[in-house]
Coordinates of C-alpha atoms in Angstrom, one line a residue:
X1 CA 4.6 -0.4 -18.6
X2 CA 3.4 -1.2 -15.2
X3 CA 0.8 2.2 -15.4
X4 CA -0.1 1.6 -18.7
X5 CA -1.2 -2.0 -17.4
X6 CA -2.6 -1.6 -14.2
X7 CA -3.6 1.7 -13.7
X8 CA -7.7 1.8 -13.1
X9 CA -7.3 5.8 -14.5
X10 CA -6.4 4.3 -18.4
X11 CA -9.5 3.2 -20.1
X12 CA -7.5 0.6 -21.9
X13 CA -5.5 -0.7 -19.7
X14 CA -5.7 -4.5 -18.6
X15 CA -7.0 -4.1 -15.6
X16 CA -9.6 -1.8 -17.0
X17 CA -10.4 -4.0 -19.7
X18 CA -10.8 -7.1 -16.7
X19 CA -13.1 -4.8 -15.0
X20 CA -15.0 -4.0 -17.7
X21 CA -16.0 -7.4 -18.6
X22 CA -19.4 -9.1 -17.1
X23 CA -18.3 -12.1 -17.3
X24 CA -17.5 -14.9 -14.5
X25 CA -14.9 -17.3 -17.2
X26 CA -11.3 -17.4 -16.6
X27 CA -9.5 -14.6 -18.1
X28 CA -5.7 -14.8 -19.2
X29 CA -3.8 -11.7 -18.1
X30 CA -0.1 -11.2 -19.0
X31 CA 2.3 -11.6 -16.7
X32 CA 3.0 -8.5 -14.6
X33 CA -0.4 -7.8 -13.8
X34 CA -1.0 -10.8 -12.7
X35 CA 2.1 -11.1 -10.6
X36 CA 0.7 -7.9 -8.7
X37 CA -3.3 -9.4 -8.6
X38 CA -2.3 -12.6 -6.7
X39 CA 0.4 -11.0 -4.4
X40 CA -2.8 -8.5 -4.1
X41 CA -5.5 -11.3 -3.2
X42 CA -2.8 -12.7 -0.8
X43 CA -2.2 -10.4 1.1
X44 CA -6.2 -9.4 1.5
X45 CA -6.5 -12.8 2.8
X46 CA -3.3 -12.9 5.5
X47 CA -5.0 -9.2 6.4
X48 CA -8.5 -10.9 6.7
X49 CA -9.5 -7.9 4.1
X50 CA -8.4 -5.1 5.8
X51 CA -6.1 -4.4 2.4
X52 CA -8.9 -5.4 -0.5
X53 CA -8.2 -5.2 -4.2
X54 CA -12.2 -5.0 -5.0
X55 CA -12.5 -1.7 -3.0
X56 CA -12.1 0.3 -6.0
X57 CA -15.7 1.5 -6.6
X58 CA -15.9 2.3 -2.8
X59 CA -13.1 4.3 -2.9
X60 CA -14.2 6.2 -6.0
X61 CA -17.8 6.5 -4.4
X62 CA -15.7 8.6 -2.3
X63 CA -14.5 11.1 -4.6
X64 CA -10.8 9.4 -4.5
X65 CA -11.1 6.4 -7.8
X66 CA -12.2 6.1 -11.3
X67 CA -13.6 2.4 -11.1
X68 CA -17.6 2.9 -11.5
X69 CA -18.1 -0.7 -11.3
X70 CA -21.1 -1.9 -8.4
X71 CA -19.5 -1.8 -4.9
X72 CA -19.7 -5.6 -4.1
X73 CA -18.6 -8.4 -2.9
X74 CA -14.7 -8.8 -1.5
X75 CA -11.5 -10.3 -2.4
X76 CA -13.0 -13.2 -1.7
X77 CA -14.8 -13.6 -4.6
X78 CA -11.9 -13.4 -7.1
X79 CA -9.7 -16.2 -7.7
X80 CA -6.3 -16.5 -9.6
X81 CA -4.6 -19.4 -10.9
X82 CA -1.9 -20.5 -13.5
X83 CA -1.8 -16.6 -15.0
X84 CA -5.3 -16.2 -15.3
X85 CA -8.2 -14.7 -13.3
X86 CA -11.8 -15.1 -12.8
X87 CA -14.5 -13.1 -10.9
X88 CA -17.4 -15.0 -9.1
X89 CA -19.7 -11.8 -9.4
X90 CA -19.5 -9.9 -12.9
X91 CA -19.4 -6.7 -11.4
X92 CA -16.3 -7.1 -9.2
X93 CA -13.3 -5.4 -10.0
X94 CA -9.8 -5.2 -9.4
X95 CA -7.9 -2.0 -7.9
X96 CA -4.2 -2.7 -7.9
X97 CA -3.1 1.5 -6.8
X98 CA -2.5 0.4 -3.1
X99 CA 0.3 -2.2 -4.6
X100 CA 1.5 -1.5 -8.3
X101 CA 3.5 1.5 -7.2
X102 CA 5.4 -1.1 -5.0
X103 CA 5.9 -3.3 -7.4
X104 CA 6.7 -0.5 -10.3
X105 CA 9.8 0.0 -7.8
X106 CA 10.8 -3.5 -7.1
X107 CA 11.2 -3.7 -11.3
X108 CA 13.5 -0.7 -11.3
X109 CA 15.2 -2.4 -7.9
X110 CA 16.0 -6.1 -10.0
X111 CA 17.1 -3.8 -13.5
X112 CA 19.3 -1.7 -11.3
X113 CA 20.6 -5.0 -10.0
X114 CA 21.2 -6.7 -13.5
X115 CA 23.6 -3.1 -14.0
X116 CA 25.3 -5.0 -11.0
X117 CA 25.2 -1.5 -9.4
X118 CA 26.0 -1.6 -5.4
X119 CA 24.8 1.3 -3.9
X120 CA 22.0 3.1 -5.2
X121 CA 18.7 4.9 -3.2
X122 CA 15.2 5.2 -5.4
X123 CA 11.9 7.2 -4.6
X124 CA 8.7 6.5 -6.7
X125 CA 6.2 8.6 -5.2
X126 CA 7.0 8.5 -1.5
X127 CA 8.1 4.8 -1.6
X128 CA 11.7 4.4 -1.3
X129 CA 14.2 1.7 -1.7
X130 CA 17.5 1.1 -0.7
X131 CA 21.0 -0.9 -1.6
X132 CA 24.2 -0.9 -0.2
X133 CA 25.6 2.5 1.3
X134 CA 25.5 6.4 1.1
X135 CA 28.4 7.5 -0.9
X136 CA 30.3 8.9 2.6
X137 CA 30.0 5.5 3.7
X138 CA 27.5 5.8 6.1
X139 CA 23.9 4.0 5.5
X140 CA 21.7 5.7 3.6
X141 CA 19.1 7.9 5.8
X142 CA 15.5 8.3 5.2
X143 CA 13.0 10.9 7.1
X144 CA 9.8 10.0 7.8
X145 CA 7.3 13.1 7.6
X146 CA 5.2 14.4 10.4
X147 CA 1.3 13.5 9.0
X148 CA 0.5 17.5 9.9
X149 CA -0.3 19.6 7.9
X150 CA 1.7 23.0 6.9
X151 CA 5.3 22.7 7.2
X152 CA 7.3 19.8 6.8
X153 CA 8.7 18.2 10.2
X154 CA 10.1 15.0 10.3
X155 CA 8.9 12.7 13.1
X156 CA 11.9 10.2 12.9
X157 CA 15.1 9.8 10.6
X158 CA 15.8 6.1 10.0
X159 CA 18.5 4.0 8.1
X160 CA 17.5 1.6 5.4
X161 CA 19.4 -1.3 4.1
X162 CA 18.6 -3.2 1.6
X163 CA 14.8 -3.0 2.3
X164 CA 12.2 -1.1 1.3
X165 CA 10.0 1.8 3.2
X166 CA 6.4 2.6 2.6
X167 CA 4.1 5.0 4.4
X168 CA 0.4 5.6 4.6
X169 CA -1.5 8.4 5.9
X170 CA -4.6 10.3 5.6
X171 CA -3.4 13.7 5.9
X172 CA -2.8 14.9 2.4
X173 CA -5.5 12.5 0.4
X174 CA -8.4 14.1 2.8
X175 CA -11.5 16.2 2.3
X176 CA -13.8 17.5 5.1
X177 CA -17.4 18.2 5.2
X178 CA -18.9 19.6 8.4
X179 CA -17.6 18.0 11.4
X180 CA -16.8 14.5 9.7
X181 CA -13.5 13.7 7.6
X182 CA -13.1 11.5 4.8
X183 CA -10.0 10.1 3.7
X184 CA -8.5 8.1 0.5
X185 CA -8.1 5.2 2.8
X186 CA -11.2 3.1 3.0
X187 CA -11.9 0.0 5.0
X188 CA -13.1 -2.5 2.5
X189 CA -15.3 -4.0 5.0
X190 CA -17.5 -1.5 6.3
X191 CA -16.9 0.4 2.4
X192 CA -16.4 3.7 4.2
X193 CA -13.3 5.7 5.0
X194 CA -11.5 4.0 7.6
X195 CA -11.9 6.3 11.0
X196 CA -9.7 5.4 13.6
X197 CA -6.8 7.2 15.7
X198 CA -3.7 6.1 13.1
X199 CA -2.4 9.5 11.4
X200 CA 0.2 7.4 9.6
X201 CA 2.2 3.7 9.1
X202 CA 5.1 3.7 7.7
X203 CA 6.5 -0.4 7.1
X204 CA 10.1 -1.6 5.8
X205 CA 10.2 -4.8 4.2
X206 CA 12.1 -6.6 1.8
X207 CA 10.3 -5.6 -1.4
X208 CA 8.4 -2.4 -1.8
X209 CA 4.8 -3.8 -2.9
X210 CA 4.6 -5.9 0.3
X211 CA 5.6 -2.4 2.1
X212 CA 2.8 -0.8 0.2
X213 CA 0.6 -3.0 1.0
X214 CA 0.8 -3.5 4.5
X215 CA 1.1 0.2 5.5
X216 CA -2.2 0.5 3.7
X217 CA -3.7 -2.5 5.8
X218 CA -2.5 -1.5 9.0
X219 CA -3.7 2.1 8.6
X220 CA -7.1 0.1 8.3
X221 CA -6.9 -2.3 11.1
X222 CA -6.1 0.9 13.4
X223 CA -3.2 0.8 16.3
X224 CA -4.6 -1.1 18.8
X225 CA -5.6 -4.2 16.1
X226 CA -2.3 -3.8 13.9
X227 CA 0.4 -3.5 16.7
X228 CA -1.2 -7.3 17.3
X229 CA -1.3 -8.1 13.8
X230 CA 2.2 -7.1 13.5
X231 CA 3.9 -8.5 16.2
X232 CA 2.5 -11.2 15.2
X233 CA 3.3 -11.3 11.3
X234 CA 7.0 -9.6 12.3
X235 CA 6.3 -6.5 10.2
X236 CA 8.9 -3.7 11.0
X237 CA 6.3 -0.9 11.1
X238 CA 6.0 2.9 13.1
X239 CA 2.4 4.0 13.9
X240 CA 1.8 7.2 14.7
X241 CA -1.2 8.4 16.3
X242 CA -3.5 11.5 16.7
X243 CA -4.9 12.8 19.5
X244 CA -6.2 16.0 19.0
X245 CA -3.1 18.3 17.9
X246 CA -0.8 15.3 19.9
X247 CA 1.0 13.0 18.0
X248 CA 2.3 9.5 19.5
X249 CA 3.9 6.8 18.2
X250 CA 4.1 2.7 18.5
X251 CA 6.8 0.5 17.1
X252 CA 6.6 -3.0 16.4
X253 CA 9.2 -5.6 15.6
X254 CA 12.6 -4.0 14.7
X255 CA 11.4 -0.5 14.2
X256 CA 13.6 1.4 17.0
X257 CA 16.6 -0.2 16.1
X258 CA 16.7 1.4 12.1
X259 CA 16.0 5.1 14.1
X260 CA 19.1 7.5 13.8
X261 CA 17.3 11.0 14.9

């Protein structure tokens, strides 16, 4: 349901048929969509932009998005209220794929709740969440890959409880031409791929579209600006960096204390 409502890939889909429309009048969207849009916009605005649901035609300028809509404007010029949405510009669109998959967990996280089941891990695409314990007892483990390509290493092995992990990186979703890479993750406010020294973020947070979300933001903002930001905001977040063929990492918040290996 929550593909075949916000994905930018289905012609039909509500958020398709919202981008679609030139028009600038409040338009009613059903509930889950909007849900997802306004947690969108808000968090574009506590991120000052860095995470943008309008990037989509940026990011498909790119090679990476099927949204074919102008590239302009920002978040700023969409507004949501009382379950329905307007655009200031006609040709602004939405692009909910750096937070629906979050939220398409959370949904499975509240049914498997209602089943009153107590322990229980779920993956959706990399995105994991998870409740209670690991059937020996213990807390249930997650690894977090090395962004390298080739074999699969894991750069840390952490517990989660009750929370949810998201990571973003740029090594698979990646293309190069000449000397210059481009990646899947753009930074809405220059509208080219973001190019700094992250490699990957991976955030835990309570639900899984705010860890979606984030991960993608900081991965814009870059490790020197979203150590700050997320000091600052309390965001339990790893950042690792690349140097070359080095990798280091930088923690903020809570991060070391959920490492087992």
């Amino acid at each position: 349901h929550v593909d075949a409502s916000m994905s930018p890939f289905r012609q039909n889909s509500e958020i398709s048929r919202f981008n679609a429309l030139k028009s600038t009048n409040w338009i009613a969207m059903s509930s889950q969509p909007y849900i997802v849009a306004n947690e969108a916009l808000n968090i574009a605005d506590l991120t000052e932009g860095a995470f943008d649901p309008t990037v989509g035609p940026t990011v498909a300028r790119y090679g990476f998005g099927p949204i074919k809509n102008l590239p302009t404007g920002n978040y700023q010029g969409i507004i949501a209220r009382d379950g329905a949405i307007r655009k200031s510009n006609p040709d602004l669109s939405l692009d909910l794929c750096g937070i629906a998959k979050g939220y398409a967990l959370d949904k499975i996280v509240q049914a498997i709740d209602l089943l009153n089941i107590q322990n229980y891990f779920l993956e959706i695409g990399g995105e994991v969440f998870a409740r209670g314990v690991h059937p020996t007892g213990r807390a249930w483990q997650v690894g977090i890959e090395q962004p390298i390509s080739g074999e699969l290493q894991f750069q840390h092995i952490v517990k989660l409880e009750n929370r949810a992990l998201a990571t973003s990186g740029n090594t698979i979703n990646s293309y190069q031409i000449g000397d210059m890479r481009y990646s899947h993750i753009i930074d809405p406010r220059t509208r080219q791929p973001a190019r700094n020294d992250l490699a990957s973020v991976s955030v835990m947070a309570n639900t899984a579209m705010q860890a979606d979300a984030l991960a993608t933001a900081l991965m814009v903002m870059g490790a020197k600006k979203g150590i700050v930001f997320s000091e600052r905001q309390k965001i339990t977040a790893l950042f690792i960096t690349r140097h070359g063929e080095q990798l280091d990492e930088i923690m903020s918040d809570d991060f070391a204390s959920h490492i087992v290996l």
